[in-house]
Short mmCIF file of C-alpha atoms in Angstrom, two decimals:
data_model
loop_
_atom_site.label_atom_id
_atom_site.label_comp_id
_atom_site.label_asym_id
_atom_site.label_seq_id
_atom_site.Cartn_x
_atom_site.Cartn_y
_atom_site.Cartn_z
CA UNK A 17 -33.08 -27.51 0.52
CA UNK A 18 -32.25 -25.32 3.90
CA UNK A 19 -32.24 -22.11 4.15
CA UNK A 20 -28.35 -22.57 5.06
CA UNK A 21 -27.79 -24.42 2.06
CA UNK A 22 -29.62 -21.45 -0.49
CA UNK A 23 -27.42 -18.75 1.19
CA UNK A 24 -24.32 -20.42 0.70
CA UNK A 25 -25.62 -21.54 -3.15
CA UNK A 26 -26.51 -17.73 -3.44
CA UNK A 27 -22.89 -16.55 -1.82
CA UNK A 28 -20.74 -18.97 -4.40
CA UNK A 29 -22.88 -17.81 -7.54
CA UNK A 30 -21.91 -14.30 -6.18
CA UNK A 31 -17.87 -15.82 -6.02
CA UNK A 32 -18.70 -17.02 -9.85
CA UNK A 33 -20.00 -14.15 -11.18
CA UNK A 34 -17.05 -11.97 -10.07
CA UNK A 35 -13.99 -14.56 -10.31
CA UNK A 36 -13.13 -15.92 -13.57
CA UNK A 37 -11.88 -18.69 -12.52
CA UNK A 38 -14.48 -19.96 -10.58
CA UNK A 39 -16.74 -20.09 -13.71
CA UNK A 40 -15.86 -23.24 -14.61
CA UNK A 41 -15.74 -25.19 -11.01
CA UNK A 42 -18.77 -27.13 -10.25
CA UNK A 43 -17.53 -26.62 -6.64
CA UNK A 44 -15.93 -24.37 -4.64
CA UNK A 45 -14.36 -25.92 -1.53
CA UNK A 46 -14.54 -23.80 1.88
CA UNK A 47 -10.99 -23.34 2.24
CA UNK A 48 -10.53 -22.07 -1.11
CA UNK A 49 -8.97 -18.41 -0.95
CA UNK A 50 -11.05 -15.56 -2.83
CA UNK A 51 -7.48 -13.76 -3.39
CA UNK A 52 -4.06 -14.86 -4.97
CA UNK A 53 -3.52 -18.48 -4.78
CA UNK A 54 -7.21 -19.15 -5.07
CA UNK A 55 -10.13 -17.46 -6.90
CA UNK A 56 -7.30 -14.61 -7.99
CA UNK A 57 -9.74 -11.87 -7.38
CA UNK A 58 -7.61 -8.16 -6.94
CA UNK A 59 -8.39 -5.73 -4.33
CA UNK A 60 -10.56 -3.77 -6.27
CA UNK A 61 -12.47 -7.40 -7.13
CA UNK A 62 -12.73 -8.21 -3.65
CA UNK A 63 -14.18 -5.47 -2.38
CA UNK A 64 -16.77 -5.23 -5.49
CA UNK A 65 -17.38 -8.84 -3.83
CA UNK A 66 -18.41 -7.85 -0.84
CA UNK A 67 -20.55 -4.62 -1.80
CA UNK A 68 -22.30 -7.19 -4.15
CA UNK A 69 -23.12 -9.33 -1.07
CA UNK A 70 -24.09 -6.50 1.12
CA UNK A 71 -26.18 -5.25 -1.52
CA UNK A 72 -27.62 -8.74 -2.07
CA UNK A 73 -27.94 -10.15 1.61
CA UNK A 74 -28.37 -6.69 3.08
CA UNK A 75 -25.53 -7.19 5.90
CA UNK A 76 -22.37 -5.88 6.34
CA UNK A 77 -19.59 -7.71 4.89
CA UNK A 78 -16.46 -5.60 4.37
CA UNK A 79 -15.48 -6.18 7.65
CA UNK A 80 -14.22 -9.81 6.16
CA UNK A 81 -11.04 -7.71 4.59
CA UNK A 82 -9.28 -7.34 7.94
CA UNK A 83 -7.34 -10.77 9.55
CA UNK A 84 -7.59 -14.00 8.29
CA UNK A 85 -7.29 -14.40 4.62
CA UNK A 86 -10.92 -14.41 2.82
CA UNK A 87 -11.39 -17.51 2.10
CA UNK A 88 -15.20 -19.46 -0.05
CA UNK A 89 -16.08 -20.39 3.43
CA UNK A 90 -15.36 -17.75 5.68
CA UNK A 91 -17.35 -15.49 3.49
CA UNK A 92 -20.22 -17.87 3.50
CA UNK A 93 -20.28 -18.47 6.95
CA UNK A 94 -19.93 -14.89 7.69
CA UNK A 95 -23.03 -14.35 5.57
CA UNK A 96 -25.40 -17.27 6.94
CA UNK A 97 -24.47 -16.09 10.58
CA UNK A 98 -25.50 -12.27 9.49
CA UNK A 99 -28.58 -13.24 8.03
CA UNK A 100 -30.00 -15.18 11.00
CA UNK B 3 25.59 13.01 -27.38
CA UNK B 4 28.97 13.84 -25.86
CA UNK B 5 30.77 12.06 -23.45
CA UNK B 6 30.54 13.50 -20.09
CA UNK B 7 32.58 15.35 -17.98
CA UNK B 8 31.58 15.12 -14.87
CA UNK B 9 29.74 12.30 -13.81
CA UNK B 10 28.45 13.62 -10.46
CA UNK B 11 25.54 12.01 -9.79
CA UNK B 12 22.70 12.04 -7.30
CA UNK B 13 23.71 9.01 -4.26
CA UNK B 14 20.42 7.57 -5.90
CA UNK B 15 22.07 6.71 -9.16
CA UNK B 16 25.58 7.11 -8.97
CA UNK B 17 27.59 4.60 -11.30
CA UNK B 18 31.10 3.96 -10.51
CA UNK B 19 33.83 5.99 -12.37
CA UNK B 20 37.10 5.52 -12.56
CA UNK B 21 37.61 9.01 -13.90
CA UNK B 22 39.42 10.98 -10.35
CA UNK B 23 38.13 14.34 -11.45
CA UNK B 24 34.20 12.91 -11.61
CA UNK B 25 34.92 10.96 -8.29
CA UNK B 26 35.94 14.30 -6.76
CA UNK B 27 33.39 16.57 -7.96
CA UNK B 28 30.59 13.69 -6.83
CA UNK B 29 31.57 13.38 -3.37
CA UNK B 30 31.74 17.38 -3.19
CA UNK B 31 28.53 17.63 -4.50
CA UNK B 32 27.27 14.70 -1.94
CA UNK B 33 28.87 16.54 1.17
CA UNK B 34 27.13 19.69 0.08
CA UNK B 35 24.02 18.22 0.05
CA UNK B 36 24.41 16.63 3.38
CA UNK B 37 25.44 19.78 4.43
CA UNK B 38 22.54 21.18 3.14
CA UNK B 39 19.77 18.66 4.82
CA UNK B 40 21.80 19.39 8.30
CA UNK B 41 20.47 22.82 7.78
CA UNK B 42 16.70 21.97 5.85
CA UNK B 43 15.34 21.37 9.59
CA UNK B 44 16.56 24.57 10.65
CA UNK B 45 16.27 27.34 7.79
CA UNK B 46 14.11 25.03 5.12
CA UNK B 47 13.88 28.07 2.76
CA UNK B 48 17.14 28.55 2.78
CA UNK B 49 18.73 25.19 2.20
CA UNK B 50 15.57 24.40 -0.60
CA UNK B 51 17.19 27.77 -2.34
CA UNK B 52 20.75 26.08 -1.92
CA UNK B 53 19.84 22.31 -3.31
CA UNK B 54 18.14 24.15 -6.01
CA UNK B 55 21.25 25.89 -7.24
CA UNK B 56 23.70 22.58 -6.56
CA UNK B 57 20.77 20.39 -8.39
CA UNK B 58 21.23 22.95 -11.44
CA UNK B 59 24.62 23.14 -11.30
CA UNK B 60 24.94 19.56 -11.00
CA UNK B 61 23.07 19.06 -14.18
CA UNK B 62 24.89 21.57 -15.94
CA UNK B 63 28.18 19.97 -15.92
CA UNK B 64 27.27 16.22 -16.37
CA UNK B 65 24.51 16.91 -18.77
CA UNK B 66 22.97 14.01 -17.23
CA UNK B 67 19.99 13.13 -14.61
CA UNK B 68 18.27 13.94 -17.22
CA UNK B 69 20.87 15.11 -20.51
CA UNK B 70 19.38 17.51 -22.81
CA UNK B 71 18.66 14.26 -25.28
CA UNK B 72 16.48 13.10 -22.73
CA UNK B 73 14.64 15.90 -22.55
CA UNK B 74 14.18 15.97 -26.17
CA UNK B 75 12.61 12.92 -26.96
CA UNK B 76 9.53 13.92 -24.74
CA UNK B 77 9.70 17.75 -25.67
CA UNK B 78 10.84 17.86 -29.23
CA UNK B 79 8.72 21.19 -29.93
CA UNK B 80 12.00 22.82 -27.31
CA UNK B 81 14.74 24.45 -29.02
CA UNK B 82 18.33 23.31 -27.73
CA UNK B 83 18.43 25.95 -25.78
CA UNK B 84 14.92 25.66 -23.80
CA UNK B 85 15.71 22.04 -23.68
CA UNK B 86 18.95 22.73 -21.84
CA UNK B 87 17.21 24.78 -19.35
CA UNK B 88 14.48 21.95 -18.97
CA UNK B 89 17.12 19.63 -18.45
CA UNK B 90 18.88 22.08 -15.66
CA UNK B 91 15.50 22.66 -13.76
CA UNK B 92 14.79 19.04 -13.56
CA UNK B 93 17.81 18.83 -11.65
CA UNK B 94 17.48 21.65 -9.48
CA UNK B 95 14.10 19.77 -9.33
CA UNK B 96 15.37 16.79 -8.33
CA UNK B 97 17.51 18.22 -5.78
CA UNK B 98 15.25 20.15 -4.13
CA UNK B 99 12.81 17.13 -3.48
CA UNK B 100 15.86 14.66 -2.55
CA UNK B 101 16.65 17.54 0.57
CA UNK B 102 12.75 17.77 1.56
CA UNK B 103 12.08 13.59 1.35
CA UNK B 104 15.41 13.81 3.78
CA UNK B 105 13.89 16.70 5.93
CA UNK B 106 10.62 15.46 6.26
CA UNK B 107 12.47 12.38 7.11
CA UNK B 108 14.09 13.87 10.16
CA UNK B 109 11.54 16.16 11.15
CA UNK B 110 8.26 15.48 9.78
CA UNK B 111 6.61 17.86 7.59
CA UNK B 112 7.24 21.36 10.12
CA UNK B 113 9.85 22.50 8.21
CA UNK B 114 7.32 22.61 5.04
CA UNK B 115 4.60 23.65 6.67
CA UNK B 116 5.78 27.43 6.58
CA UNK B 117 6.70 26.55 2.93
CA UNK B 118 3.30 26.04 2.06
CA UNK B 119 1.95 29.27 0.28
CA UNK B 120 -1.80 27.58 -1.46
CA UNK B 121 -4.48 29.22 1.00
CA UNK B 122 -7.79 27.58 2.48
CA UNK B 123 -9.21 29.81 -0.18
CA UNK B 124 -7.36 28.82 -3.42
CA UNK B 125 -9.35 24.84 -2.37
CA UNK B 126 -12.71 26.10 -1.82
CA UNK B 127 -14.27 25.42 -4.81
CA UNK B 128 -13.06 21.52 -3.69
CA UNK B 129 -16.10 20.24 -2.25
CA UNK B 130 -16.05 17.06 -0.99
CA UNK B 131 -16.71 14.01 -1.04
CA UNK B 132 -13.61 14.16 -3.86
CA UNK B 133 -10.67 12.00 -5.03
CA UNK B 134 -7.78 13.84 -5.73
CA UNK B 135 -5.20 12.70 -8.13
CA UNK B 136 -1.42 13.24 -7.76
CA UNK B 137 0.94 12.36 -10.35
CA UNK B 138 5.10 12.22 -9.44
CA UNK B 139 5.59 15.78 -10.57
CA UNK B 140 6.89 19.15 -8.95
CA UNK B 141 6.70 18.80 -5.03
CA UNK B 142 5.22 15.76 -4.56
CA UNK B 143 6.70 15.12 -1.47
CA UNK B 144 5.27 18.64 -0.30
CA UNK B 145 1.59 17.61 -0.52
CA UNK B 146 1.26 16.38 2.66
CA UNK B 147 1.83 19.74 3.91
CA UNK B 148 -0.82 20.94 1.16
CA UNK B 149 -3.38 18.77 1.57
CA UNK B 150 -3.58 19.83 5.31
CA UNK B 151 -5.83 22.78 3.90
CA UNK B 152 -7.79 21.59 2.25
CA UNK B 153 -11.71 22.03 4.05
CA UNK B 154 -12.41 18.78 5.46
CA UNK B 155 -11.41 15.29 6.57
CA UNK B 156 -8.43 13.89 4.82
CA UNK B 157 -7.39 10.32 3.81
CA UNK B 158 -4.31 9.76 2.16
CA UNK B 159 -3.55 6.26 0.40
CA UNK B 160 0.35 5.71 0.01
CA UNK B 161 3.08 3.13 -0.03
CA UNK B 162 5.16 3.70 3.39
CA UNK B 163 4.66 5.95 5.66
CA UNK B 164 6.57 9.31 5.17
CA UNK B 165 5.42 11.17 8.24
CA UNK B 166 3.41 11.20 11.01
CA UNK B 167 0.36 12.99 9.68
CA UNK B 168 -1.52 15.90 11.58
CA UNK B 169 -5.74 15.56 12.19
CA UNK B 170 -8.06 16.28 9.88
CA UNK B 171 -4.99 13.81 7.63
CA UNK B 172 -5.06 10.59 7.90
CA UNK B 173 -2.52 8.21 6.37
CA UNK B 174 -3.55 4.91 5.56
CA UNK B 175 -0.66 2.32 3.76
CA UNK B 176 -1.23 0.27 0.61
CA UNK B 177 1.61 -1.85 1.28
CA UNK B 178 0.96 -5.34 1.72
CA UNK B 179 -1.13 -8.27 -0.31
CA UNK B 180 -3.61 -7.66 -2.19
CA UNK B 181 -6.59 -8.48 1.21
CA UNK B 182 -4.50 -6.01 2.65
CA UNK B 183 -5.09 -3.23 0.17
CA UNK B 184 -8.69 -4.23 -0.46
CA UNK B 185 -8.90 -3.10 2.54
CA UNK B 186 -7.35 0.22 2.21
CA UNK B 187 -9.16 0.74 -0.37
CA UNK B 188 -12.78 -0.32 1.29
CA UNK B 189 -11.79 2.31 4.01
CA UNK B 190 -11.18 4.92 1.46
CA UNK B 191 -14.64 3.97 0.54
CA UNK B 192 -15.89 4.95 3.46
CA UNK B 193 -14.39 7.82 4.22
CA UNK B 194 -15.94 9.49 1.03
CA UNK B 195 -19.08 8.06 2.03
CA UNK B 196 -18.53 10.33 5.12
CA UNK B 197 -17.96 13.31 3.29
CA UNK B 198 -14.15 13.49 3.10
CA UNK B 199 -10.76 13.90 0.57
CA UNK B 200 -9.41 10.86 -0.31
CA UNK B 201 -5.89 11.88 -2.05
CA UNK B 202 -4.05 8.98 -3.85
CA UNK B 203 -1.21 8.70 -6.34
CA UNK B 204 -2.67 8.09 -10.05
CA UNK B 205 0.95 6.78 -11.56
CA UNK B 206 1.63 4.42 -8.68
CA UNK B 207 0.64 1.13 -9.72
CA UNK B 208 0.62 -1.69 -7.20
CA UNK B 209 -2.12 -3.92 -8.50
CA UNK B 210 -4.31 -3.69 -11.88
CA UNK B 211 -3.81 -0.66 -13.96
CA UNK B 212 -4.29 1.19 -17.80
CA UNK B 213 -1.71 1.93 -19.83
CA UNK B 214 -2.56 5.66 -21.43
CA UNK B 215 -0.99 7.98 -24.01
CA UNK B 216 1.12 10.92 -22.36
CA UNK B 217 3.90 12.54 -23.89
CA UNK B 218 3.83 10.48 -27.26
CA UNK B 219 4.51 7.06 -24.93
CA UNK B 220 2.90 5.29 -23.11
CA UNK B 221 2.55 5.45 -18.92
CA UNK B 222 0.84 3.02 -16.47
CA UNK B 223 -1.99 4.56 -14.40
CA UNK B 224 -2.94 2.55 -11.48
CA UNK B 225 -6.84 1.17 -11.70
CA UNK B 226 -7.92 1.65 -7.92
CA UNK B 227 -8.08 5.82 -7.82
CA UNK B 228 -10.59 5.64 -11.35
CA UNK B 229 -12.34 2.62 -9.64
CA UNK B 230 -12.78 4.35 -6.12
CA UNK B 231 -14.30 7.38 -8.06
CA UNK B 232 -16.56 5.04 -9.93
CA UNK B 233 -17.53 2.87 -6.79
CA UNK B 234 -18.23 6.17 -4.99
CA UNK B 235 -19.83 7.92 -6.97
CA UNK B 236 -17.36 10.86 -6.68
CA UNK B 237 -15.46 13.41 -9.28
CA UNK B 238 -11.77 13.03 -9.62
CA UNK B 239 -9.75 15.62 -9.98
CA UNK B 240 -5.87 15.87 -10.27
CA UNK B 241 -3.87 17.71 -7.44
CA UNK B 242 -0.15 18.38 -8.31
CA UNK B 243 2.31 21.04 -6.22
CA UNK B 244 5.08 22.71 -7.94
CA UNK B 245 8.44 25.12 -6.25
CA UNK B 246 7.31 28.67 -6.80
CA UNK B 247 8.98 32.01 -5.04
CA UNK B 248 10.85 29.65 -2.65
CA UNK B 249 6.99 27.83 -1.25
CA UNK B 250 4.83 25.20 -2.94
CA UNK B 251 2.14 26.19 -4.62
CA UNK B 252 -0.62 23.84 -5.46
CA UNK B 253 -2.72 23.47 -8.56
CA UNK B 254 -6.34 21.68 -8.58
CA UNK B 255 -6.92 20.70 -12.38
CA UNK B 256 -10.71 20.10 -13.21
CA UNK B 257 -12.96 17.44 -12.65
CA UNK B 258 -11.93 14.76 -15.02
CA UNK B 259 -15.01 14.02 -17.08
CA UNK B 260 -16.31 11.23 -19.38
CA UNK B 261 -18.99 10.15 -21.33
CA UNK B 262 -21.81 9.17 -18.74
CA UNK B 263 -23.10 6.82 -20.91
CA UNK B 264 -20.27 4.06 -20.68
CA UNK B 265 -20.16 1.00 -18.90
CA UNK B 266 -18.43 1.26 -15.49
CA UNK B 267 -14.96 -0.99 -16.92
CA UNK B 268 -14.74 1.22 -20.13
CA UNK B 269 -15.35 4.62 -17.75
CA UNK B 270 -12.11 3.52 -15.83
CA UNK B 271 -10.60 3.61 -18.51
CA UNK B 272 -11.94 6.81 -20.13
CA UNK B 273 -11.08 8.49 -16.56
CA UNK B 274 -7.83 7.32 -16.75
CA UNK B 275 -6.90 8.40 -20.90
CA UNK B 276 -8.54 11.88 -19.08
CA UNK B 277 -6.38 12.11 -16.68
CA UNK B 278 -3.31 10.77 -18.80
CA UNK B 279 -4.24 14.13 -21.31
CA UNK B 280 -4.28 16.19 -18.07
CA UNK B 281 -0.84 15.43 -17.18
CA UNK B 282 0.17 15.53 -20.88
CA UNK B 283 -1.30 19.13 -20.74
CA UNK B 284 0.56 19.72 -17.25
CA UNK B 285 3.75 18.80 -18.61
CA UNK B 286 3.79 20.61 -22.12
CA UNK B 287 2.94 24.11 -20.40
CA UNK B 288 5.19 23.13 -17.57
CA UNK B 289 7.48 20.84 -18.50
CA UNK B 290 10.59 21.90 -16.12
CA UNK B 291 8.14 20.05 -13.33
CA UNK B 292 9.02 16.52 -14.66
CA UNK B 293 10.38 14.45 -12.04
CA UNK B 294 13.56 12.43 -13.06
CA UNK B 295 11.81 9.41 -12.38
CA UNK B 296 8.88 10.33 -14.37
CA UNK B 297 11.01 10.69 -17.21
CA UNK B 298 12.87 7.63 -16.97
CA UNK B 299 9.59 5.67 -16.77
CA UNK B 300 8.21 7.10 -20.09
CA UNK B 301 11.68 7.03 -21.93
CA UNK B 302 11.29 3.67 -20.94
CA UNK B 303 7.93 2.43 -22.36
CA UNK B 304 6.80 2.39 -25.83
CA UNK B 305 6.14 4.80 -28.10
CA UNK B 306 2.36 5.43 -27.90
CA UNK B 307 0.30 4.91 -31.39
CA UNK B 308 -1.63 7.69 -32.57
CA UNK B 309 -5.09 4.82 -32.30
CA UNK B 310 -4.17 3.90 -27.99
CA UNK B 311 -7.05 4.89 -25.75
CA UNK B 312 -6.09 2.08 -23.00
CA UNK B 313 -5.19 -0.76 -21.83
CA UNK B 314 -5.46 -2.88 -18.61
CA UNK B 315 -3.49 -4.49 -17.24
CA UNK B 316 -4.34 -7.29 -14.61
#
C-alpha cells in the first residue's frame, strides 16, 4: 500500500468518525461533499474536522473552509499534498 | 383581555384595521417617529428621550406590543399594576431601539458613541482571550458602540452587517451556508487564539442549537458560542446593555461555569442551561429590559418541565 493510499485511508476514517452518515459507506467517493447534500456535517462539525486532521497530519487544514465547497477529495488531496 | 382601542402599532407589526380612529392614531404615531429618526442623527439624546415617551405612550393606549397578559404569563410574581408598567417600558423599549437600528442605519454608530456611558474601567476585569454572550435584551443594537471599549482586539459574529465597524472591531457575517459559517466560526477561533474578544449572539440560532429553561418555557440557544468556548479553551461570559439616564450602560455577568468533569457535548449543554439561568436571573430583576421579540419567542414555545436541562437540536 502507498504512502498516498494510507493518508487518504487515514483522512476518510477521520470523515467516518465525525459524520454519521459516513459510518456505514464502505466508500466515500471524491466528489462527495463533507457539508449539506453530502456527509451533512454542520459548521461546528466541519471545523472539528479539520482541527482533527491538523492535529492528526500536523498541517494546516482550515484554510479548506474558504471557496470551493469541501468536498472527500479535496480534503484528501489537500492533505497528501501538505504532507509531502 | 379587552378589546383594544387603539391599535397603533409599530410599522413592524401593524395589522390592518378598519377602525378610522386606530388608522389615525397609527399613522400619527408613525410620522412622529419618522420625525423623530430625522432628528436621532442630529441630537441622539434627545430624540432616544422622545421615542421613549411615544413607545410608552403607544403601549399605553393599545395595551398591546406586548398587553399586560403578555407580560403576565412570563412574570406572574408582578402585580397588575407592575405588570402594566412592564408592559409600558417594553414599549418605550421597543421604541427606543426601532429609532437607534434606523440611526445607526443612516449614520453608523456616531450618534451612539456619545451615548455610551460603560468606561474602559467598568471591562477591566475582562481579560481576554473571552467570548462574550449577548442575548436580544435592553440595547442590543447599542453594543457595537460598547464593545468598542472593551481592552483589546474585537471580533464580532453577526447576521448582516449593521455598520461599518471602527479598529480594534471587527465584524465578521454568519450569513451564508453552513462552509460559509464554518468558516466564521474557524476565524473566531483564531482570533481568541490571538488573544482577542470574540462577542456573539447566544439566542440567535442559525445552525445546531439547545433548547434551555428560561422564564418557565423553553428558548433556543444557538450551539456555536458554547462550542467556540469549548474548542478554545476560553470562559464565556454574558454581555447585555440596557437605557439608563438617557446612555447605555453595559453589564458583564460572570463567567458561566460548569462541572469540569463532563464530556465536551454534555458541557455545551451545561454552558448553555448556565447561561439560559443567567438570562432567567437578568430578566426577573430586570424584567422591563425584555425585548418584544424576546417575548414573543418564549410565549411562543412550550412550557418548560420542571425535569428540562437541554436539548439539541441538529
Amino acid at each position: 500500500m502507498s504512502a498516498d493510499t494510507t493518508i487518504e485511508e487515514a483522512v476518510r476514517d477521520l470523515l467516518r468518525s465525525r459524520a454519521p452518515l459516513a459510518q456505514g459507506l464502505s466508500d466515500l467517493p471524491g466528489d462527495l461533499r463533507v457539508g449539506a447534500g453530502g456527509l451533512g456535517l454542520d459548521s461546528i462539525a466541519m471545523v472539528e474536522l479539520l482541527l482533527d486532521c491538523e492535529q492528526r497530519f500536523g498541517i494546516k487544514a482550515t484554510e479548506l473552509l474558504e471557496g470551493a465547497p469541501l468536498t472527500v477529495g479535496r480534503l484528501a488531496a489537500h492533505v497528501r499534498e501538505a504532507v509531502r | 383581555m379587552p378589546p383594544s382601542r387603539w391599535a397603533a402599532s409599530p410599522p413592524t407589526c401593524a395589522k390592518p384595521s378598519g377602525d378610522r380612529r386606530v388608522i389615525g392614531a397609527r399613522k400619527t404615531f408613525d410620522a412622529l417617529e419618522r420625525g423623530l429618526a430625522l432628528l436621532a442623527t442630529r441630537r441622539p439624546g434627545l430624540a432616544l428621550s422622545g421615542a421613549d415617551a411615544l413607545g410608552r405612550l403607544r403601549n399605553r393606549l393599545s395595551r398591546r406590543w406586548p398587553s399586560p397578559e403578555q407580560v403576565h404569563l412570563l412574570f406572574p410574581h408582578l402585580d397588575r399594576r407592575a405588570t402594566a408598567r412592564v408592559a409600558w417600558s417594553l414599549g418605550a423599549l421597543e421604541a427606543r431601539n426601532r429609532l437607534l437600528i434606523s440611526c445607526i442605519g443612516r449614520a453608523g454608530l456616531d450618534p451612539v458613541r456619545p451615548l455610551v456611558r460603560t468606561s474602559q474601567d467598568a471591562f477591566a476585569a475582562l481579560r481576554p482571550p473571552l467570548v462574550l454572550g449577548t442575548f436580544h435584551v435592553g440595547a442590543v443594537q447599542a453594543l457595537g458602540a460598547v464593545v468598542e471599549r472593551l481592552p483589546g482586539p474585537v471580533l464580532i459574529l453577526r447576521q448582516g452587517l449593521l455598520h461599518t465597524p471602527r479598529p480594534p472591531v471587527e465584524i465578521v457575517s454568519t450569513d451564508g451556508d453552513d462552509q460559509s459559517r464554518a468558516a466564521s466560526f474557524q476565524r473566531a477561533l483564531a482570533h481568541l487564539a490571538g488573544g482577542g474578544f470574540v462577542v456573539l449572539a447566544l439566542d440567535v440560532v442559525q445552525g445546531a442549537g439547545f433548547q434551555v429553561p428560561c422564564l418557565g418555557r423553553t428558548l433556543a440557544l444557538a450551539r456555536g458560542p458554547f462550542a467556540l468556548a469549548r474548542l478554545a479553551g476560553t470562559p464565556l461570559v454574558p454581555l447585555v446593555a440596557r437605557w439608563r439616564r438617557g446612555g447605555v450602560e453595559a453589564e458583564a455577568g460572570e463567567e458561566l461555569a460548569v462541572d469540569p468533569t463532563l464530556d465536551p457535548a454534555d458541557r455545551e449543554a451545561a454552558l448553555a442551561v448556565s447561561a439560559g439561568r443567567w438570562l432567567e436571573r437578568y430578566l426577573l430583576d430586570s424584567p422591563s429590559e425584555l425585548s418584544l421579540g424576546l417575548l414573543r419567542i418564549l410565549l411562543a414555545n412550550a412550557s418548560a418541565p420542571p425535569s428540562i436541562s437541554s436539548r439539541r437540536n441538529s
